[in-house]
Amino acid sequence: MNPMNSILAATDFSAPARHAADRAARLAHETGAQLTLMHTVSGRALDELRQWLGAGHAAEAQLLEDAGQQLRKLAEELASTRRVKTQTHLATGPVVTEIEREADAVQASLVVLGARGAGFLRRLVLGTTSERLLKHTHRPVLVVKQTPHEPYRRVLVALDFSPWSVHAIALARRVAPNARLVLLHAFEVPFEGKLRVAGVDTATIEHYRRQAGALATQQLHHIAQQAGLAPGHWDARVIEGDPWQRIVEQEQECDCDLVVLGKHGRSAAEELFLGSVTRSVLTEGSGDVLVSMAGTA
């Protein structure tokens, strides 16, 4: 299991973004990772300012100075309260491009963002900015929705039995090394609707349902073994139904404070944040959401 070496937290100084920065600082303290706190002054905002006031106006320098002061102040607060050394980075330009560039520069093991924000962070989760970010990034992204009060206690890892599944478990253990894991797989009876239309009797369909559940349970235990989880140190949930509904349901029922989701295959990043499962969990779930690509853990 690779260590968590570097964490990048992007902030726009809104309250949700501050919660995300606090969570990033907690994780850095728990894992020994280097924390970088960054803020990006939108290139579009600067262009508009120059359009109105002209290039080189004192207001532009003051805007950057104010942003830098806010960034340094937040970093000092995190260093004091979370006992973690924090470096800062103030950027100007397209927000997603700058996040990617800084993540590459510090070789971030994790990028941390707030679920809501005053500007780009809101768009990051819900709009086209997220599409661009996750279309290109190969790094795990943690979307913080809760005010952090303690380390993650219970983590729900949603598995689809793809090669990504073992990576997802490894990533969950890196981000929440002391949490209990709940491994979830939501299954459906293949072609159930067509079977009913074709007149297949209920008993036969129920037989298929039991078979699908038993096979999924077997696969779940096999993946847990592959990931090196000790028996009795994790919980299994194999449930029939729509994946996102079951994820949200089990997140609440099992009192999980973090959900780990991922995707694999061609165009995985492009599909990931736009997919109905991830979008629905972000919208309907109450816990933080960690999104990963295959191979990043």
XYZ file of N, CA and C in Angstrom, residues 4-195:
576
model
N 0.640 8.051 1.502
C 0.068 9.317 1.068
C 1.155 10.376 1.254
N 1.823 10.757 0.158
C 2.985 11.641 0.261
C 2.637 13.119 0.203
N 1.650 13.478 -0.609
C 1.369 14.890 -0.836
C -0.122 15.097 -1.051
N -0.667 16.124 -0.391
C -2.086 16.451 -0.516
C -2.206 17.901 -0.984
N -3.041 18.117 -1.993
C -3.309 19.454 -2.507
C -4.753 19.823 -2.191
N -4.941 20.916 -1.471
C -6.286 21.416 -1.159
C -6.487 22.735 -1.893
N -7.536 22.805 -2.702
C -7.866 24.033 -3.435
C -8.975 24.763 -2.688
N -8.822 26.053 -2.506
C -9.806 26.821 -1.729
C -10.176 28.115 -2.442
N -11.427 28.536 -2.253
C -11.856 29.863 -2.703
C -12.246 30.722 -1.500
N -11.881 30.232 -0.287
C -12.091 30.940 0.978
C -13.539 30.923 1.454
N -14.430 30.213 0.766
C -15.797 30.055 1.253
C -15.791 29.101 2.439
N -16.884 29.065 3.189
C -16.971 28.166 4.342
C -16.819 26.700 3.949
N -17.508 26.223 2.902
C -17.313 24.815 2.518
C -15.870 24.507 2.123
N -15.219 25.449 1.443
C -13.833 25.225 1.043
C -12.917 25.196 2.260
N -13.253 25.968 3.288
C -12.463 25.931 4.514
C -12.613 24.581 5.216
N -13.814 24.010 5.170
C -14.000 22.671 5.730
C -13.129 21.663 4.982
N -13.059 21.827 3.661
C -12.238 20.926 2.855
C -10.763 21.085 3.216
N -10.317 22.321 3.397
C -8.925 22.562 3.779
C -8.627 21.956 5.147
N -9.590 22.054 6.055
C -9.420 21.470 7.385
C -9.310 19.951 7.293
N -10.159 19.346 6.471
C -10.080 17.886 6.286
C -8.733 17.511 5.679
N -8.268 18.280 4.702
C -6.974 18.002 4.079
C -5.853 18.089 5.114
N -5.933 19.083 6.000
C -4.911 19.231 7.042
C -4.951 18.066 8.017
N -6.144 17.632 8.369
C -6.272 16.474 9.253
C -5.643 15.240 8.604
N -5.934 15.038 7.331
C -5.374 13.887 6.628
C -3.858 13.977 6.550
N -3.350 15.174 6.314
C -1.902 15.356 6.252
C -1.262 15.011 7.596
N -1.915 15.432 8.671
C -1.393 15.125 10.012
C -1.447 13.619 10.274
N -2.544 12.979 9.891
C -2.715 11.549 10.157
C -1.765 10.685 9.339
N -1.477 11.111 8.108
C -0.689 10.274 7.194
C 0.753 10.725 7.038
N 1.082 11.904 7.562
C 2.429 12.421 7.390
C 2.682 13.034 6.030
N 1.633 13.304 5.270
C 1.780 13.861 3.927
C 2.090 15.358 3.974
N 2.749 15.839 2.943
C 2.971 17.278 2.778
C 1.670 17.917 2.292
N 1.268 19.023 2.907
C 0.041 19.703 2.520
C 0.362 20.979 1.751
N -0.268 21.128 0.598
C -0.192 22.366 -0.173
C -1.585 22.957 -0.265
N -1.710 24.208 0.124
C -2.978 24.934 0.053
C -2.878 25.943 -1.083
N -3.821 25.882 -2.021
C -3.724 26.779 -3.168
C -5.027 27.546 -3.391
N -4.866 28.715 -3.967
C -6.003 29.514 -4.406
C -5.685 30.045 -5.790
N -6.686 30.038 -6.653
C -6.504 30.535 -8.006
C -7.385 31.750 -8.234
N -6.762 32.831 -8.618
C -7.501 34.008 -9.052
C -7.844 33.794 -10.518
N -9.124 33.739 -10.802
C -9.579 33.410 -12.149
C -9.005 34.355 -13.189
N -8.467 33.776 -14.243
C -7.968 34.595 -15.341
C -9.062 35.410 -15.986
N -10.254 34.866 -16.015
C -11.389 35.595 -16.584
C -11.713 36.819 -15.744
N -11.659 36.674 -14.428
C -11.929 37.819 -13.546
C -10.882 38.914 -13.739
N -9.624 38.521 -13.885
C -8.572 39.504 -14.105
C -8.742 40.204 -15.454
N -9.135 39.442 -16.469
C -9.353 40.044 -17.787
C -10.469 41.089 -17.738
N -11.540 40.768 -16.991
C -12.639 41.719 -16.868
C -12.189 42.971 -16.119
N -11.369 42.769 -15.073
C -10.863 43.906 -14.314
C -10.008 44.810 -15.203
N -9.145 44.197 -16.002
C -8.290 44.975 -16.907
C -9.114 45.692 -17.967
N -10.203 45.032 -18.383
C -11.055 45.646 -19.389
C -11.690 46.930 -18.855
N -12.080 46.904 -17.580
C -12.751 48.051 -16.989
C -11.765 49.128 -16.535
N -10.640 48.703 -15.967
C -9.730 49.660 -15.345
C -8.421 49.855 -16.097
N -8.168 48.965 -17.073
C -6.923 49.059 -17.810
C -5.854 48.175 -17.198
N -4.924 47.709 -18.035
C -3.855 46.834 -17.569
C -2.936 47.578 -16.612
N -2.476 46.867 -15.599
C -1.528 47.447 -14.664
C -2.129 48.351 -13.618
N -3.453 48.385 -13.507
C -4.094 49.227 -12.492
C -3.767 48.696 -11.095
N -3.703 49.610 -10.143
C -3.357 49.241 -8.770
C -4.346 48.247 -8.179
N -5.586 48.270 -8.662
C -6.600 47.351 -8.124
C -6.226 45.899 -8.390
N -5.552 45.633 -9.513
C -5.152 44.259 -9.830
C -4.118 43.753 -8.830
N -3.120 44.582 -8.555
C -2.100 44.200 -7.581
C -2.700 44.026 -6.187
N -3.679 44.892 -5.849
C -4.317 44.793 -4.542
C -5.135 43.519 -4.428
N -5.807 43.143 -5.520
C -6.591 41.911 -5.533
C -5.701 40.703 -5.269
N -4.567 40.651 -5.918
C -3.645 39.534 -5.736
C -3.038 39.540 -4.334
N -2.729 40.744 -3.841
C -2.161 40.850 -2.497
C -3.170 40.382 -1.444
N -4.415 40.779 -1.591
C -5.455 40.358 -0.649
C -5.636 38.843 -0.669
N -5.632 38.285 -1.859
C -5.781 36.832 -1.982
C -4.609 36.115 -1.329
N -3.416 36.635 -1.546
C -2.240 36.035 -0.933
C -2.283 36.094 0.584
N -2.752 37.217 1.129
C -2.860 37.352 2.576
C -3.877 36.372 3.153
N -5.019 36.239 2.485
C -6.026 35.278 2.946
C -5.474 33.859 2.919
N -4.733 33.554 1.871
C -4.176 32.204 1.730
C -3.161 31.931 2.841
N -2.290 32.887 3.087
C -1.282 32.699 4.137
C -1.926 32.598 5.518
N -2.958 33.397 5.746
C -3.647 33.347 7.034
C -4.289 31.989 7.269
N -4.949 31.464 6.238
C -5.572 30.146 6.372
C -4.514 29.078 6.610
N -3.407 29.164 5.909
C -2.325 28.192 6.087
C -1.776 28.249 7.510
N -1.629 29.438 8.052
C -1.132 29.590 9.423
C -2.113 28.997 10.427
N -3.408 29.194 10.180
C -4.421 28.623 11.068
C -4.366 27.104 11.053
N -4.229 26.525 9.867
C -4.165 25.065 9.744
C -2.902 24.525 10.400
N -1.798 25.220 10.201
C -0.541 24.778 10.797
C -0.627 24.790 12.320
N -1.327 25.781 12.863
C -1.447 25.907 14.308
C -2.419 24.895 14.897
N -3.605 24.787 14.287
C -4.652 23.933 14.864
C -4.443 22.456 14.558
N -3.866 22.140 13.404
C -3.722 20.732 12.996
C -2.294 20.214 13.092
N -1.386 21.083 13.516
C 0.011 20.694 13.688
C 0.578 20.040 12.419
N 0.413 20.760 11.333
C 0.926 20.257 10.062
C 1.543 21.417 9.289
N 2.727 21.201 8.740
C 3.392 22.228 7.954
C 2.667 22.382 6.623
N 2.342 23.625 6.289
C 1.543 23.888 5.088
C 2.259 24.869 4.174
N 2.436 24.475 2.932
C 2.971 25.418 1.956
C 1.815 25.957 1.119
N 1.993 27.152 0.563
C 0.919 27.794 -0.178
C 1.318 28.046 -1.621
N 0.293 28.162 -2.445
C 0.521 28.473 -3.862
C -0.626 29.340 -4.352
N -0.307 30.548 -4.799
C -1.291 31.463 -5.374
C -1.101 31.459 -6.882
N -2.166 31.166 -7.607
C -2.084 31.052 -9.064
C -3.074 32.007 -9.702
N -2.826 32.308 -10.953
C -3.780 33.061 -11.763
C -3.971 32.330 -13.076
N -5.202 32.312 -13.551
C -5.467 31.637 -14.811
C -6.701 30.768 -14.725
N -6.888 29.864 -15.694
C -8.023 28.936 -15.652
C -7.908 28.033 -14.431
N -8.961 27.955 -13.646
C -8.889 27.298 -12.344
C -8.497 25.827 -12.468
N -9.174 25.086 -13.330
C -8.891 23.655 -13.443
C -7.475 23.415 -13.939
N -7.053 24.195 -14.914
C -5.696 24.053 -15.435
C -4.666 24.279 -14.343
N -4.908 25.283 -13.507
C -3.960 25.585 -12.439
C -3.956 24.502 -11.367
N -5.126 23.938 -11.061
C -5.178 22.834 -10.096
C -4.379 21.648 -10.621
N -4.595 21.302 -11.889
C -3.862 20.194 -12.482
C -2.363 20.457 -12.473
N -1.975 21.687 -12.839
C -0.553 22.021 -12.908
C 0.104 21.905 -11.544
N -0.561 22.425 -10.511
C 0.017 22.359 -9.179
C 0.014 20.928 -8.639
N -1.034 20.176 -8.951
C -1.077 18.772 -8.531
C 0.090 17.995 -9.125
N 0.410 18.291 -10.365
C 1.562 17.654 -10.998
C 2.864 18.130 -10.352
N 2.943 19.417 -10.065
C 4.172 19.985 -9.513
C 4.513 19.382 -8.153
N 3.501 19.163 -7.321
C 3.753 18.626 -5.981
C 3.552 17.114 -5.939
N 3.245 16.529 -7.115
C 2.983 15.083 -7.210
C 1.941 14.657 -6.175
N 0.809 15.333 -6.215
C -0.237 15.122 -5.221
C -0.789 13.700 -5.257
N -0.856 13.088 -4.102
C -1.510 11.784 -3.968
C -3.018 11.936 -3.897
N -3.467 13.160 -3.564
C -4.881 13.420 -3.370
C -5.151 14.907 -3.585
N -6.260 15.212 -4.278
C -6.724 16.587 -4.428
C -8.016 16.725 -3.633
N -8.108 17.756 -2.802
C -9.248 17.930 -1.899
C -9.990 19.213 -2.242
N -11.318 19.116 -2.361
C -12.167 20.242 -2.731
C -13.422 20.250 -1.866
N -14.025 21.420 -1.731
C -15.315 21.502 -1.068
C -16.436 21.174 -2.029
N -17.537 20.668 -1.507
C -18.666 20.290 -2.355
C -19.436 21.493 -2.863
N -19.371 22.581 -2.142
C -20.016 23.817 -2.552
C -19.023 24.939 -2.356
N -19.187 25.996 -3.128
C -18.259 27.097 -2.986
C -18.828 28.386 -3.540
N -18.072 29.431 -3.378
C -18.481 30.727 -3.896
C -17.834 30.926 -5.257
N -18.314 30.178 -6.236
C -17.723 30.332 -7.561
C -17.309 28.999 -8.136
N -15.983 28.827 -8.340
C -15.535 27.680 -9.120
C -15.801 26.356 -8.440
N -15.772 26.314 -7.097
C -15.984 25.024 -6.456
C -17.405 24.525 -6.660
N -18.373 25.426 -6.724
C -19.738 24.998 -7.023
C -19.790 24.406 -8.433
N -19.180 25.081 -9.372
C -19.187 24.582 -10.745
C -18.354 23.322 -10.873
N -17.339 23.200 -9.998
C -16.445 22.060 -10.110
C -17.184 20.748 -9.947
N -18.125 20.712 -9.026
C -18.866 19.486 -8.792
C -20.064 19.367 -9.728
N -20.725 20.468 -9.987
C -22.022 20.396 -10.651
C -22.008 20.820 -12.113
N -20.914 21.371 -12.629
C -20.958 21.903 -13.977
C -19.825 21.455 -14.859
N -19.577 22.244 -15.884
C -18.628 21.844 -16.909
C -17.192 21.807 -16.413
N -16.867 22.550 -15.365
C -15.509 22.518 -14.836
C -15.144 21.120 -14.377
N -16.077 20.431 -13.734
C -15.800 19.066 -13.288
C -15.522 18.149 -14.467
N -16.250 18.358 -15.549
C -16.029 17.534 -16.727
C -14.587 17.679 -17.213
N -14.093 18.910 -17.242
C -12.741 19.149 -17.717
C -11.711 18.587 -16.740
N -11.938 18.787 -15.448
C -10.976 18.308 -14.461
C -10.833 16.797 -14.517
N -11.944 16.100 -14.423
C -11.882 14.650 -14.341
C -11.688 13.981 -15.694
N -11.779 14.744 -16.752
C -11.452 14.207 -18.067
C -9.945 14.054 -18.213
N -9.211 14.884 -17.477
C -7.752 14.893 -17.639
C -6.999 14.353 -16.433
N -7.545 14.517 -15.225
C -6.775 14.132 -14.053
C -6.714 12.622 -13.898
N -5.602 12.158 -13.369
C -5.475 10.741 -13.033
C -5.306 10.582 -11.529
N -5.603 11.641 -10.805
C -5.413 11.626 -9.356
C -6.741 11.487 -8.619
N -6.728 10.873 -7.457
C -7.953 10.798 -6.650
C -8.418 12.188 -6.228
N -9.724 12.386 -6.190
C -10.311 13.662 -5.794
C -11.269 13.409 -4.619
N -11.041 14.121 -3.520
C -11.907 14.028 -2.350
C -12.802 15.256 -2.309
N -14.114 15.026 -2.382
C -15.097 16.105 -2.300
C -15.655 16.120 -0.878
N -15.385 17.186 -0.154
C -15.753 17.276 1.258
C -17.123 17.933 1.387
N -18.039 17.235 2.035
C -19.398 17.740 2.224
C -19.702 18.045 3.686
N -18.947 17.434 4.598
C -19.227 17.580 6.020
C -18.178 18.448 6.703
N -18.557 19.069 7.812
C -17.576 19.731 8.667
C -16.785 18.656 9.397
N -15.468 18.613 9.235
C -14.697 17.531 9.873
C -14.549 17.739 11.378
N -14.852 16.710 12.139
C -14.698 16.771 13.588
C -13.731 15.711 14.109
N -13.502 14.673 13.308
C -12.664 13.565 13.731
C -12.197 12.820 12.491
N -11.237 11.901 12.636
C -10.836 11.081 11.482
C -12.018 10.260 10.981
N -11.952 9.866 9.714
C -13.009 9.019 9.174
C -13.103 7.729 9.993
N -14.333 7.369 10.360
C -14.565 6.202 11.215
C -15.016 4.975 10.438
N -15.955 5.189 9.494
C -16.487 4.085 8.692
C -16.544 4.540 7.236
N -16.004 3.713 6.368
C -15.889 4.068 4.958
C -16.628 3.038 4.117
N -17.541 3.523 3.295
C -18.279 2.666 2.375
C -17.544 2.657 1.036
N -17.119 1.478 0.596
C -16.433 1.337 -0.689
C -17.377 0.602 -1.637
N -17.841 1.309 -2.663
C -18.752 0.708 -3.642
C -17.935 0.001 -4.713
N -18.176 -1.285 -4.887
C -17.367 -2.105 -5.794
C -18.208 -2.629 -6.953
N -17.592 -2.627 -8.140
C -18.281 -3.177 -9.310
C -17.581 -4.433 -9.837
N -16.575 -4.928 -9.084
C -15.812 -6.131 -9.421
C -14.928 -5.963 -10.652
N -14.686 -4.740 -11.045
C -13.722 -4.463 -12.106
C -12.324 -4.511 -11.489
N -11.273 -4.447 -12.325
C -9.912 -4.386 -11.771
C -9.707 -3.191 -10.845
N -10.552 -2.161 -10.969
C -10.448 -0.987 -10.121
C -10.744 -1.302 -8.665
N -11.474 -2.362 -8.385
C -11.996 -2.612 -7.042
C -10.897 -2.737 -5.991
N -9.845 -3.465 -6.307
C -8.750 -3.616 -5.341
C -8.080 -2.268 -5.093
N -7.918 -1.463 -6.152
C -7.342 -0.126 -5.998
C -8.218 0.729 -5.081
N -9.533 0.590 -5.209
C -10.442 1.389 -4.389
C -10.265 1.076 -2.907
N -10.123 -0.192 -2.590
C -9.927 -0.587 -1.192
C -8.593 -0.043 -0.675
N -7.553 -0.151 -1.497
C -6.239 0.354 -1.092
C -6.287 1.862 -0.851
N -7.005 2.585 -1.725
C -7.118 4.032 -1.571
C -7.879 4.379 -0.296
N -8.952 3.652 -0.019
C -9.715 3.888 1.210
C -8.840 3.695 2.439
N -7.970 2.703 2.407
C -7.091 2.442 3.553
C -6.018 3.514 3.700
N -5.616 4.124 2.583
C -4.630 5.195 2.647
C -5.240 6.465 3.235
N -6.456 6.783 2.807
C -7.107 8.005 3.259
C -7.664 7.845 4.673
N -8.113 6.652 4.998
C -8.712 6.409 6.316
C -8.123 5.130 6.912
N -6.868 5.189 7.331
C -6.169 3.968 7.758
C -6.766 3.287 8.982
N -7.480 4.024 9.800
C -8.025 3.435 11.032
C -9.532 3.214 10.976
N -10.126 3.444 9.821
C -11.575 3.301 9.688
C -11.954 1.849 9.405
N -13.163 1.496 9.787
C -13.703 0.193 9.405
C -14.328 0.331 8.021
N -14.062 -0.641 7.157
C -14.552 -0.583 5.793
C -15.845 -1.377 5.640
N -16.744 -0.823 4.872
C -17.968 -1.514 4.468
C -17.894 -1.682 2.956
N -17.760 -2.913 2.491
C -17.667 -3.183 1.063
C -19.060 -3.495 0.533
N -19.472 -2.716 -0.466
C -20.832 -2.824 -0.988
C -20.823 -3.170 -2.472
N -21.676 -4.116 -2.828
C -21.952 -4.372 -4.246
C -23.458 -4.448 -4.427
N -23.962 -3.639 -5.345
C -25.384 -3.675 -5.679
C -25.550 -4.430 -6.987
N -26.378 -5.465 -6.969
C -26.539 -6.295 -8.157
C -27.993 -6.266 -8.628
N -28.171 -6.647 -9.867
C -29.499 -6.793 -10.439
C -29.564 -8.106 -11.209
N -30.724 -8.722 -11.270
C -30.890 -9.965 -12.028
C -30.782 -9.636 -13.517
N -29.855 -10.266 -14.222
C -29.685 -9.948 -15.646
C -30.965 -10.196 -16.449
N -31.355 -9.192 -17.211
C -32.490 -9.307 -18.137
C -33.794 -9.676 -17.429
N -33.952 -9.250 -16.169
C -35.154 -9.633 -15.434
C -36.416 -9.165 -16.150
N -36.402 -7.926 -16.629
C -37.577 -7.404 -17.322
C -37.918 -8.229 -18.553
N -36.913 -8.573 -19.341
C -37.151 -9.354 -20.547
C -37.610 -10.767 -20.209
N -37.075 -11.304 -19.101
C -37.506 -12.642 -18.687
C -38.996 -12.639 -18.339
